[in-house]
Amino acid sequence: MKLPTITHIRAYSMGGAAAKIHGQGGGDYHDQGKDHWIDNHIATPMSKYKEYEQSRQSFGLNVLGTLVVEVEASDGTTGFAISTAGTIGCFIVEHHLSRFVEGKRVDQIKLIHDQMLNSTLFYSGGGGVVINTISAVDLALWDLYGKVVKLPVYKLLGGAVRDEIHFYATGARPDLAQKMGFIGGKLPTHWSSAFGDEGIEKDIATLADMRERVGDKFWLMFDCWMSQDVNYATKLAHAAAPYKLKWMEECFPPNQIESYRELKKNMPKGMLMTTGEHTGTLEGFKELSDAGVDILQPDVGWCGGVTSLCEIAAIAKSRGQLVVPHGSSVYSHHAVITFTNTPFSEMLMTAPKADHVRPQFDPVLLDEPVPHDGIITAEELDKPGFGVELNRSCPLERPFEH
Ligand SMILES: C[C@H](O)[C@H](O)CC(=O)C(=O)O
Ligand SMILES: [Mg+2]
């Protein structure tokens, strides 16, 4: 089969600081409206500042907005993907990365990926918004390739190793998630090391209440969003053990490798230590794996795309660790269904009260599959590319046409 070449790459943004409209969700899933559980006094490294304690949006968590990358092939087929990078991402795509994409054949994804990573090293710092942007391009390329050869991405990656994906839910209401068929519920912690023992007592009270509601078997986890120090995390983990907490997630910022190593030594037996959603390099994941992280949690939209996610999964596999990506919907589903070390996956509950299942990237993707009774089947993923379409009724802007 003679494959077409890529003729155009285009980058659009929605929301973020550069936009007039906020609270739309999309690729920047933290950009939600008022009174959403995801912005209600979640513990963060900024919690120590009174004025930034209540809301993550107050310190700029939704400042980037959605980036949409669209690629077009010489046969007229288009592919696209989204991530969190907004207008900054648009600039990087149109003025820098476009040179590595346009003119290549649609199957030259690994070559383009390597060129994008190496050419941006001088300003990427090995992560952050540059890697988010590269991820969106990588995902768009996989989508295009799949649409050209009329195969779902998971088949291009080697095929499914299981018939269905089982999900746990992240949100404020694990008790409701249980009723919706999920296998577990991950709660955000609301208090950080800045609040000392009182913070621990308050989060344990929430955990105890949830344990009471969901019974003994349902998984409960804590997502600590980089808000702790080793001492606090150790105390919280031990206080949570009687309530059968399954794991402690992202207690520290991504580069505090020694803190993870120390916590791993201090954890109660059987409790898992997880992290990775803010790590953007292969080297970073290797260090986390070396430190004994039990579950690596890359975000496929922030770690270099599906191409990087497969490499990260291999690092975890080589040590008998799991890789359970951070949210990211279809972009994760197509990869994890091919991984032998991803026995379950995450559904991020973007409904304001976490009381029903809403597609994670609503409203930007059309036909985004969601779990029913906590499950998505391989069959549901059987559409070319990632099997989703771009919702063109969203207010997309193209600020840097090249
Ligand atoms: C709930 C967390 O603070 C964050 O918004 C999402 C996350 O880290 C996760 O799903 O994991
Ligand atoms: Mg997390």
Tab-separated table of N, CA and C and ligand atoms in Angstrom, residues 170 186 223-225 249-250 277-278 297 326 346, ligand 2:
chain	number	residue	atom	x	y	z
A	170	THR	N	-12.099	8.816	39.464
A	170	THR	CA	-11.506	9.862	40.301
A	170	THR	C	-12.524	10.970	40.471
A	186	LYS	N	-11.042	7.257	43.611
A	186	LYS	CA	-9.874	8.009	44.101
A	186	LYS	C	-10.318	9.396	44.520
A	223	ASP	N	-5.451	10.972	46.162
A	223	ASP	CA	-4.631	11.720	45.199
A	223	ASP	C	-4.152	12.997	45.893
A	224	CYS	N	-2.850	13.118	46.095
A	224	CYS	CA	-2.332	14.190	46.964
A	224	CYS	C	-1.742	15.374	46.197
A	225	TRP	N	-1.747	15.317	44.909
A	225	TRP	CA	-1.404	16.414	43.987
A	225	TRP	C	-0.200	17.258	44.460
A	249	GLU	N	-1.197	8.690	46.077
A	249	GLU	CA	-0.760	9.158	44.753
A	249	GLU	C	-0.132	10.547	44.812
A	250	GLU	N	0.908	10.703	44.066
A	250	GLU	CA	1.582	11.984	43.805
A	250	GLU	C	1.726	12.853	45.056
A	277	GLU	N	1.919	11.635	36.665
A	277	GLU	CA	1.158	12.440	35.700
A	277	GLU	C	1.849	13.744	35.306
A	278	HIS	N	2.762	14.250	36.150
A	278	HIS	CA	3.459	15.485	35.776
A	278	HIS	C	4.911	15.246	35.361
A	297	GLN	N	2.077	6.532	36.396
A	297	GLN	CA	0.821	7.120	35.903
A	297	GLN	C	1.058	8.252	34.902
A	326	HIS	N	-2.780	8.436	33.695
A	326	HIS	CA	-3.637	9.472	34.262
A	326	HIS	C	-4.713	9.818	33.224
A	346	GLU	N	-8.063	4.598	34.565
A	346	GLU	CA	-8.713	5.693	35.304
A	346	GLU	C	-9.785	6.397	34.475
B	2	MG	MG	-3.420	12.321	40.149
